[in-house]
mmCIF file of C-alpha atoms and ligand atoms in Angstrom:
data_model
loop_
_atom_site.group_PDB
_atom_site.id
_atom_site.type_symbol
_atom_site.label_atom_id
_atom_site.label_comp_id
_atom_site.label_asym_id
_atom_site.label_seq_id
_atom_site.Cartn_x
_atom_site.Cartn_y
_atom_site.Cartn_z
ATOM 1 C CA UNK A 1 119.118 77.566 111.622
ATOM 2 C CA UNK A 2 116.675 80.099 110.208
ATOM 3 C CA UNK A 3 113.942 78.972 107.853
ATOM 4 C CA UNK A 4 114.596 78.912 104.124
ATOM 5 C CA UNK A 5 112.631 81.181 101.832
ATOM 6 C CA UNK A 6 111.753 80.344 98.253
ATOM 7 C CA UNK A 7 111.561 83.944 97.026
ATOM 8 C CA UNK A 8 112.695 87.268 98.403
ATOM 9 C CA UNK A 9 112.120 90.744 96.975
ATOM 10 C CA UNK A 10 112.692 94.451 97.623
ATOM 11 C CA UNK A 11 110.052 97.052 96.952
ATOM 12 C CA UNK A 12 107.707 99.719 98.145
ATOM 13 C CA UNK A 13 104.296 98.771 99.470
ATOM 14 C CA UNK A 14 101.721 101.537 99.361
ATOM 15 C CA UNK A 15 98.145 102.263 100.168
ATOM 16 C CA UNK A 16 96.165 102.195 96.944
ATOM 17 C CA UNK A 17 93.183 104.540 96.931
ATOM 18 C CA UNK A 18 90.947 103.190 94.240
ATOM 19 C CA UNK A 19 87.976 105.258 93.099
ATOM 20 C CA UNK A 20 85.001 102.983 93.546
ATOM 21 C CA UNK A 21 83.344 104.443 90.451
ATOM 22 C CA UNK A 22 84.939 104.513 86.995
ATOM 23 C CA UNK A 23 85.782 107.878 85.478
ATOM 24 C CA UNK A 24 87.937 110.931 86.108
ATOM 25 C CA UNK A 25 89.193 111.441 89.652
ATOM 26 C CA UNK A 26 88.095 115.075 89.697
ATOM 27 C CA UNK A 27 84.592 113.704 90.334
ATOM 28 C CA UNK A 28 85.663 110.952 92.730
ATOM 29 C CA UNK A 29 83.870 110.983 96.070
ATOM 30 C CA UNK A 30 84.614 107.569 97.570
ATOM 31 C CA UNK A 31 87.949 105.791 97.541
ATOM 32 C CA UNK A 32 88.507 102.231 98.640
ATOM 33 C CA UNK A 33 91.830 101.378 100.324
ATOM 34 C CA UNK A 34 93.987 98.450 99.250
ATOM 35 C CA UNK A 35 97.511 97.405 100.111
ATOM 36 C CA UNK A 36 99.637 97.068 96.972
ATOM 37 C CA UNK A 37 103.034 97.433 95.365
ATOM 38 C CA UNK A 38 104.401 95.368 92.548
ATOM 39 C CA UNK A 39 107.040 93.329 94.415
ATOM 40 C CA UNK A 40 104.796 92.795 97.440
ATOM 41 C CA UNK A 41 102.005 91.715 95.095
ATOM 42 C CA UNK A 42 104.235 89.050 93.578
ATOM 43 C CA UNK A 43 105.377 87.830 97.001
ATOM 44 C CA UNK A 44 101.746 87.567 98.144
ATOM 45 C CA UNK A 45 100.747 85.798 94.922
ATOM 46 C CA UNK A 46 103.544 83.265 95.368
ATOM 47 C CA UNK A 47 102.645 82.743 99.028
ATOM 48 C CA UNK A 48 99.048 81.973 98.077
ATOM 49 C CA UNK A 49 100.448 79.425 95.640
ATOM 50 C CA UNK A 50 102.339 77.720 98.451
ATOM 51 C CA UNK A 51 105.835 79.281 98.369
ATOM 52 C CA UNK A 52 107.593 80.894 101.321
ATOM 53 C CA UNK A 53 108.322 84.541 100.559
ATOM 54 C CA UNK A 54 109.928 87.538 102.207
ATOM 55 C CA UNK A 55 109.951 91.253 101.456
ATOM 56 C CA UNK A 56 112.491 93.950 102.222
ATOM 57 C CA UNK A 57 110.901 97.388 102.514
ATOM 58 C CA UNK A 58 110.332 100.413 104.731
ATOM 59 C CA UNK A 59 107.048 101.907 105.847
ATOM 60 C CA UNK A 60 106.320 105.061 107.823
ATOM 61 C CA UNK A 61 105.512 104.955 111.511
ATOM 62 C CA UNK A 62 101.903 105.856 110.719
ATOM 63 C CA UNK A 63 98.457 104.324 110.328
ATOM 64 C CA UNK A 64 99.024 103.320 106.700
ATOM 65 C CA UNK A 65 102.324 101.683 107.613
ATOM 66 C CA UNK A 66 100.430 99.723 110.255
ATOM 67 C CA UNK A 67 97.825 98.713 107.676
ATOM 68 C CA UNK A 68 100.568 97.407 105.406
ATOM 69 C CA UNK A 69 102.283 95.445 108.176
ATOM 70 C CA UNK A 70 98.992 93.874 109.238
ATOM 71 C CA UNK A 71 98.201 92.896 105.671
ATOM 72 C CA UNK A 72 101.610 91.381 104.994
ATOM 73 C CA UNK A 73 101.466 89.473 108.289
ATOM 74 C CA UNK A 74 97.975 88.277 107.433
ATOM 75 C CA UNK A 75 99.201 87.028 104.068
ATOM 76 C CA UNK A 76 102.032 85.190 105.852
ATOM 77 C CA UNK A 77 104.893 87.097 104.223
ATOM 78 C CA UNK A 78 108.194 87.162 106.109
ATOM 79 C CA UNK A 79 108.512 90.782 107.278
ATOM 80 C CA UNK A 80 111.529 90.402 109.519
ATOM 81 C CA UNK A 81 113.405 92.812 107.214
ATOM 82 C CA UNK A 82 110.752 95.505 107.009
ATOM 83 C CA UNK A 83 111.822 98.712 108.739
ATOM 84 C CA UNK A 84 109.394 101.173 110.274
ATOM 85 C CA UNK A 85 110.764 104.730 110.155
ATOM 86 C CA UNK A 86 109.682 107.891 111.932
ATOM 87 C CA UNK A 87 111.210 110.395 109.522
ATOM 88 C CA UNK A 88 109.088 109.741 106.401
ATOM 89 C CA UNK A 89 105.519 108.672 105.645
ATOM 90 C CA UNK A 90 104.119 105.596 103.957
ATOM 91 C CA UNK A 91 103.584 106.166 100.219
ATOM 92 C CA UNK A 92 100.117 106.276 98.712
ATOM 93 C CA UNK A 93 98.695 106.278 95.196
ATOM 94 C CA UNK A 94 95.348 106.724 93.526
ATOM 95 C CA UNK A 95 93.791 104.693 90.743
ATOM 96 C CA UNK A 96 91.576 106.163 88.017
ATOM 97 C CA UNK A 97 89.712 103.479 86.101
ATOM 98 C CA UNK A 98 88.185 103.279 82.610
ATOM 99 C CA UNK A 99 89.002 106.874 81.714
ATOM 100 C CA UNK A 100 90.062 108.213 79.284
ATOM 101 C CA UNK A 101 90.490 104.700 77.841
ATOM 102 C CA UNK A 102 87.764 102.200 78.790
ATOM 103 C CA UNK A 103 89.291 99.046 80.231
ATOM 104 C CA UNK A 104 92.522 100.780 81.266
ATOM 105 C CA UNK A 105 93.580 102.221 84.619
ATOM 106 C CA UNK A 106 95.943 105.063 85.478
ATOM 107 C CA UNK A 107 98.011 105.408 88.655
ATOM 108 C CA UNK A 108 98.712 108.751 90.308
ATOM 109 C CA UNK A 109 101.545 108.528 92.826
ATOM 110 C CA UNK A 110 102.042 110.437 96.073
ATOM 111 C CA UNK A 111 105.206 108.573 97.009
ATOM 112 C CA UNK A 112 108.061 111.034 96.546
ATOM 113 C CA UNK A 113 110.079 111.120 99.801
ATOM 114 C CA UNK A 114 108.197 108.137 101.184
ATOM 115 C CA UNK A 115 109.762 105.837 103.784
ATOM 116 C CA UNK A 116 110.506 103.177 101.159
ATOM 117 C CA UNK A 117 112.365 105.672 98.986
ATOM 118 C CA UNK A 118 114.951 105.881 101.811
ATOM 119 C CA UNK A 119 115.888 102.222 101.467
ATOM 120 C CA UNK A 120 119.611 101.838 101.001
ATOM 121 C CA UNK A 121 122.382 99.246 101.013
ATOM 122 C CA UNK A 122 121.924 99.092 104.807
ATOM 123 C CA UNK A 123 118.553 97.409 104.253
ATOM 124 C CA UNK A 124 120.194 94.545 102.349
ATOM 125 C CA UNK A 125 121.359 91.847 104.718
ATOM 126 C CA UNK A 126 123.516 89.292 102.925
ATOM 127 C CA UNK A 127 122.406 86.478 105.251
ATOM 128 C CA UNK A 128 118.768 87.212 104.489
ATOM 129 C CA UNK A 129 119.213 87.162 100.713
ATOM 130 C CA UNK A 130 121.129 83.885 101.016
ATOM 131 C CA UNK A 131 118.186 82.294 102.823
ATOM 132 C CA UNK A 132 116.217 82.422 99.542
ATOM 133 C CA UNK A 133 116.471 80.432 96.314
ATOM 134 C CA UNK A 134 115.228 83.208 94.036
ATOM 135 C CA UNK A 135 115.642 86.980 94.174
ATOM 136 C CA UNK A 136 112.740 88.747 92.459
ATOM 137 C CA UNK A 137 113.463 92.298 91.281
ATOM 138 C CA UNK A 138 111.579 94.860 89.259
ATOM 139 C CA UNK A 139 112.403 98.086 87.459
ATOM 140 C CA UNK A 140 110.316 100.038 89.971
ATOM 141 C CA UNK A 141 112.469 99.967 93.128
ATOM 142 C CA UNK A 142 115.672 101.210 91.422
ATOM 143 C CA UNK A 143 113.689 104.194 90.099
ATOM 144 C CA UNK A 144 112.628 105.352 93.571
ATOM 145 C CA UNK A 145 115.935 107.003 94.583
ATOM 146 C CA UNK A 146 119.699 106.668 94.185
ATOM 147 C CA UNK A 147 119.903 104.811 97.486
ATOM 148 C CA UNK A 148 117.147 102.386 96.391
ATOM 149 C CA UNK A 149 119.073 101.809 93.173
ATOM 150 C CA UNK A 150 122.182 100.877 95.171
ATOM 151 C CA UNK A 151 120.124 98.614 97.435
ATOM 152 C CA UNK A 152 118.829 96.681 94.427
ATOM 153 C CA UNK A 153 122.318 96.500 92.909
ATOM 154 C CA UNK A 154 123.715 95.110 96.167
ATOM 155 C CA UNK A 155 120.973 92.487 96.486
ATOM 156 C CA UNK A 156 121.527 91.452 92.881
ATOM 157 C CA UNK A 157 125.290 91.033 93.384
ATOM 158 C CA UNK A 158 124.791 88.963 96.540
ATOM 159 C CA UNK A 159 122.286 86.767 94.719
ATOM 160 C CA UNK A 160 124.516 86.196 91.699
ATOM 161 C CA UNK A 161 127.594 85.491 93.836
ATOM 162 C CA UNK A 162 125.678 82.942 95.871
ATOM 163 C CA UNK A 163 123.959 81.019 93.102
ATOM 164 C CA UNK A 164 120.422 82.341 93.567
ATOM 165 C CA UNK A 165 118.291 82.738 90.475
ATOM 166 C CA UNK A 166 117.539 86.376 89.743
ATOM 167 C CA UNK A 167 114.150 87.014 88.147
ATOM 168 C CA UNK A 168 113.596 90.521 86.782
ATOM 169 C CA UNK A 169 110.327 92.137 85.784
ATOM 170 C CA UNK A 170 111.252 95.240 83.783
ATOM 171 C CA UNK A 171 108.094 97.088 84.977
ATOM 172 C CA UNK A 172 109.271 100.439 83.597
ATOM 173 C CA UNK A 173 107.380 103.342 85.165
ATOM 174 C CA UNK A 174 108.268 106.421 83.111
ATOM 175 C CA UNK A 175 106.576 108.615 85.722
ATOM 176 C CA UNK A 176 109.396 107.576 88.070
ATOM 177 C CA UNK A 177 112.329 107.422 85.622
ATOM 178 C CA UNK A 178 111.314 110.698 83.907
ATOM 179 C CA UNK A 179 112.803 109.603 80.563
ATOM 180 C CA UNK A 180 113.238 106.464 78.496
ATOM 181 C CA UNK A 181 116.982 107.107 78.174
ATOM 182 C CA UNK A 182 117.373 107.266 81.931
ATOM 183 C CA UNK A 183 115.396 104.043 82.390
ATOM 184 C CA UNK A 184 117.440 102.241 79.733
ATOM 185 C CA UNK A 185 120.890 103.251 80.938
ATOM 186 C CA UNK A 186 120.126 102.475 84.582
ATOM 187 C CA UNK A 187 118.213 99.247 84.058
ATOM 188 C CA UNK A 188 120.382 97.409 81.542
ATOM 189 C CA UNK A 189 123.225 96.778 84.060
ATOM 190 C CA UNK A 190 120.741 95.563 86.681
ATOM 191 C CA UNK A 191 119.039 93.125 84.313
ATOM 192 C CA UNK A 192 122.384 91.501 83.397
ATOM 193 C CA UNK A 193 122.619 88.007 84.844
ATOM 194 C CA UNK A 194 118.878 87.497 85.396
ATOM 195 C CA UNK A 195 117.736 83.975 84.541
ATOM 196 C CA UNK A 196 114.148 84.942 83.794
ATOM 197 C CA UNK A 197 113.058 88.317 82.435
ATOM 198 C CA UNK A 198 109.358 89.209 82.501
ATOM 199 C CA UNK A 199 108.496 92.179 80.356
ATOM 200 C CA UNK A 200 106.175 93.684 77.744
ATOM 201 C CA UNK A 201 106.534 95.143 74.249
ATOM 202 C CA UNK A 202 106.614 98.755 75.464
ATOM 203 C CA UNK A 203 109.409 98.076 77.953
ATOM 204 C CA UNK A 204 111.420 96.150 75.338
ATOM 205 C CA UNK A 205 111.113 99.119 72.988
ATOM 206 C CA UNK A 206 112.509 101.383 75.733
ATOM 207 C CA UNK A 207 115.339 98.984 76.562
ATOM 208 C CA UNK A 208 116.232 97.987 72.994
ATOM 209 C CA UNK A 209 114.838 100.715 70.717
ATOM 210 C CA UNK A 210 113.873 99.634 67.217
ATOM 211 C CA UNK A 211 114.895 95.992 67.668
ATOM 212 C CA UNK A 212 111.504 94.284 67.747
ATOM 213 C CA UNK A 213 110.536 91.694 70.315
ATOM 214 C CA UNK A 214 112.416 88.633 69.014
ATOM 215 C CA UNK A 215 115.723 90.484 68.659
ATOM 216 C CA UNK A 216 115.265 92.186 72.000
ATOM 217 C CA UNK A 217 114.835 88.710 73.514
ATOM 218 C CA UNK A 218 118.123 87.691 71.858
ATOM 219 C CA UNK A 219 119.826 90.701 73.433
ATOM 220 C CA UNK A 220 118.499 89.546 76.796
ATOM 221 C CA UNK A 221 119.889 86.040 76.122
ATOM 222 C CA UNK A 222 123.280 87.671 75.491
ATOM 223 C CA UNK A 223 122.924 89.307 78.901
ATOM 224 C CA UNK A 224 122.490 85.884 80.529
ATOM 225 C CA UNK A 225 118.741 85.302 80.416
ATOM 226 C CA UNK A 226 117.405 81.813 79.677
ATOM 227 C CA UNK A 227 113.727 82.736 79.496
ATOM 228 C CA UNK A 228 112.055 85.923 78.305
ATOM 229 C CA UNK A 229 108.328 86.249 78.909
ATOM 230 C CA UNK A 230 106.443 88.982 77.086
ATOM 231 C CA UNK A 231 103.120 89.951 78.677
ATOM 232 C CA UNK A 232 100.614 91.308 76.171
ATOM 233 C CA UNK A 233 97.582 91.999 78.361
ATOM 234 C CA UNK A 234 94.353 91.143 76.581
ATOM 235 C CA UNK A 235 96.363 89.627 73.719
ATOM 236 C CA UNK A 236 97.893 86.976 75.987
ATOM 237 C CA UNK A 237 101.586 86.326 76.304
ATOM 238 C CA UNK A 238 104.582 84.798 74.579
ATOM 239 C CA UNK A 239 107.769 83.160 75.739
ATOM 240 C CA UNK A 240 111.206 82.935 74.150
ATOM 241 C CA UNK A 241 113.708 80.493 75.558
ATOM 242 C CA UNK A 242 117.431 80.568 74.955
ATOM 243 C CA UNK A 243 117.369 77.005 73.602
ATOM 244 C CA UNK A 244 115.171 78.222 70.732
ATOM 245 C CA UNK A 245 111.723 77.228 71.974
ATOM 246 C CA UNK A 246 108.880 79.693 71.500
ATOM 247 C CA UNK A 247 105.397 79.549 73.010
ATOM 248 C CA UNK A 248 102.439 81.820 72.513
ATOM 249 C CA UNK A 249 99.224 81.725 74.534
ATOM 250 C CA UNK A 250 96.000 83.621 74.029
ATOM 251 C CA UNK A 251 94.516 85.486 76.967
ATOM 252 C CA UNK A 252 91.371 84.015 78.449
ATOM 253 C CA UNK A 253 88.320 86.133 77.882
ATOM 254 C CA UNK A 254 86.722 87.528 81.019
ATOM 255 C CA UNK A 255 83.188 88.870 81.261
ATOM 256 C CA UNK A 256 84.281 92.314 82.530
ATOM 257 C CA UNK A 257 87.359 94.290 83.520
ATOM 258 C CA UNK A 258 87.224 96.123 86.836
ATOM 259 C CA UNK A 259 90.853 97.216 87.220
ATOM 260 C CA UNK A 260 93.858 95.873 85.341
ATOM 261 C CA UNK A 261 96.398 97.183 87.875
ATOM 262 C CA UNK A 262 98.125 94.239 89.521
ATOM 263 C CA UNK A 263 97.260 91.741 86.769
ATOM 264 C CA UNK A 264 100.883 91.624 85.607
ATOM 265 C CA UNK A 265 102.065 90.813 89.125
ATOM 266 C CA UNK A 266 99.559 87.978 89.471
ATOM 267 C CA UNK A 267 100.791 86.750 86.082
ATOM 268 C CA UNK A 268 104.388 86.746 87.377
ATOM 269 C CA UNK A 269 103.492 84.881 90.559
ATOM 270 C CA UNK A 270 101.605 82.119 88.738
ATOM 271 C CA UNK A 271 104.257 81.850 86.034
ATOM 272 C CA UNK A 272 107.071 81.511 88.571
ATOM 273 C CA UNK A 273 105.140 79.093 90.759
ATOM 274 C CA UNK A 274 104.390 76.696 87.918
ATOM 275 C CA UNK A 275 107.799 77.085 86.341
ATOM 276 C CA UNK A 276 109.673 76.311 89.550
ATOM 277 C CA UNK A 277 107.360 73.392 90.379
ATOM 278 C CA UNK A 278 107.311 71.698 87.002
ATOM 279 C CA UNK A 279 109.621 73.487 84.496
ATOM 280 C CA UNK A 280 106.637 73.249 82.138
ATOM 281 C CA UNK A 281 106.918 76.516 80.228
ATOM 282 C CA UNK A 282 103.655 76.252 78.323
ATOM 283 C CA UNK A 283 101.655 75.373 81.409
ATOM 284 C CA UNK A 284 103.318 78.205 83.329
ATOM 285 C CA UNK A 285 102.308 80.665 80.618
ATOM 286 C CA UNK A 286 98.716 79.408 80.499
ATOM 287 C CA UNK A 287 98.139 79.605 84.226
ATOM 288 C CA UNK A 288 99.877 82.970 84.376
ATOM 289 C CA UNK A 289 97.348 84.299 81.852
ATOM 290 C CA UNK A 290 94.523 82.931 83.981
ATOM 291 C CA UNK A 291 95.821 84.469 87.224
ATOM 292 C CA UNK A 292 96.334 87.840 85.525
ATOM 293 C CA UNK A 293 92.803 87.809 84.118
ATOM 294 C CA UNK A 294 91.337 86.934 87.503
ATOM 295 C CA UNK A 295 92.965 89.930 89.193
ATOM 296 C CA UNK A 296 91.632 92.264 86.478
ATOM 297 C CA UNK A 297 88.075 91.396 87.564
ATOM 298 C CA UNK A 298 88.406 93.156 90.931
ATOM 299 C CA UNK A 299 89.737 96.400 92.402
ATOM 300 C CA UNK A 300 92.941 95.878 94.366
ATOM 301 C CA UNK A 301 96.028 93.925 93.382
ATOM 302 C CA UNK A 302 96.246 91.063 95.869
ATOM 303 C CA UNK A 303 92.705 90.155 96.845
ATOM 304 C CA UNK A 304 91.872 87.974 93.833
ATOM 305 C CA UNK A 305 95.261 86.315 93.475
ATOM 306 C CA UNK A 306 94.432 82.604 93.402
ATOM 307 C CA UNK A 307 95.637 79.626 95.403
ATOM 308 C CA UNK A 308 96.633 76.499 93.463
ATOM 309 C CA UNK A 309 93.182 75.030 94.189
ATOM 310 C CA UNK A 310 91.427 78.127 92.831
ATOM 311 C CA UNK A 311 93.675 78.234 89.797
ATOM 312 C CA UNK A 312 92.792 74.607 89.111
ATOM 313 C CA UNK A 313 89.049 75.241 89.529
ATOM 314 C CA UNK A 314 89.184 78.074 87.007
ATOM 315 C CA UNK A 315 91.523 76.067 84.780
ATOM 316 C CA UNK A 316 89.055 73.136 84.719
ATOM 317 C CA UNK A 317 86.150 75.476 84.014
ATOM 318 C CA UNK A 318 87.979 77.008 81.066
ATOM 319 C CA UNK A 319 89.117 73.603 79.822
ATOM 320 C CA UNK A 320 85.548 72.292 79.725
ATOM 321 C CA UNK A 321 84.438 75.316 77.748
ATOM 322 C CA UNK A 322 87.174 76.135 75.323
ATOM 323 C CA UNK A 323 89.597 73.280 75.058
ATOM 324 C CA UNK A 324 92.199 75.786 76.168
ATOM 325 C CA UNK A 325 94.191 73.829 78.704
ATOM 326 C CA UNK A 326 94.437 70.454 76.978
HETATM 327 O O1 KDG B 401 101.916 96.325 89.255
HETATM 328 C C1 KDG B 401 101.005 97.057 90.039
HETATM 329 C C2 KDG B 401 101.704 98.235 90.544
HETATM 330 O O2 KDG B 401 102.010 99.078 89.478
HETATM 331 C C3 KDG B 401 100.916 99.043 91.528
HETATM 332 O O3 KDG B 401 100.531 98.278 92.633
HETATM 333 C C4 KDG B 401 101.674 100.240 92.002
HETATM 334 O O4 KDG B 401 103.694 99.245 92.734
HETATM 335 C C5 KDG B 401 103.129 100.074 92.062
HETATM 336 C C6 KDG B 401 103.950 100.921 91.231
HETATM 337 O O5 KDG B 401 105.065 101.208 91.661
HETATM 338 O O6 KDG B 401 103.519 101.323 90.157
#
């Protein structure tokens, strides 16, 4: 009998080339490499918090693919369903920080035609999905190619037919979808049936134009969701639950922001970890804010994702100072 997994996901892992100095990339001289990709980030975050996680992806048969495999192995992610392909390269992207908006980062992709964009229904093994309790999906993978879209749709159907929870982070990347209309029409059917939807105001406006956050959450409840979490960055986060409960949590203040990319994934991992351990929605939201803030203090998406012990240390520190976690 093969080992159970708590969470499984499907998504591209790339090499992130992060300019070590803030400012426009036209002046960049030194880039630092990191391994990142939204779904992989969440699987790593959950693993650090004690859950068993697996990732379905493809990398190129090249040095960057090797770097990704080594990193995922090192983080103890199940990579039995990662395919290495000769015909296409590993995707890369660059990060420009603090310009033109201080505190914000921009991503510049070089991922078109990458190995991961060739994922298809063949990559989705029913037995593998059934080994997990939760399928974690985002709006990024279905935007990579038609075949990636079908892969995500297949995984979702297997999960729903077999009683797995589907968790969906809308993560709309307009650079990949090209238009809001395209994103909306393709994503709405995939989000149907998800138990938990993690999102933000901008994505809700794309998915449910003109509705406002509370009504958009109701639309998601009508599509089967029980919990809708709205990430608001430096303004914190809020949560709507189908049974009528509403929670709002302020973000914790951090002394500096290095790079906000990856903060939302760390938020997801901490939220899901605490939710599935305790079903305590408020606590899940609070610790998710903390994990997200922590990742914003460094370059790279996975390096500063906390373990439970580290989350508790920071939680205690904050509690002593601002009465936040009482
Ligand atoms: O959430 C962080 C991701 O946006 C970043 O790592 C790159 O996966 C990425 C993407 O597709 O934008």
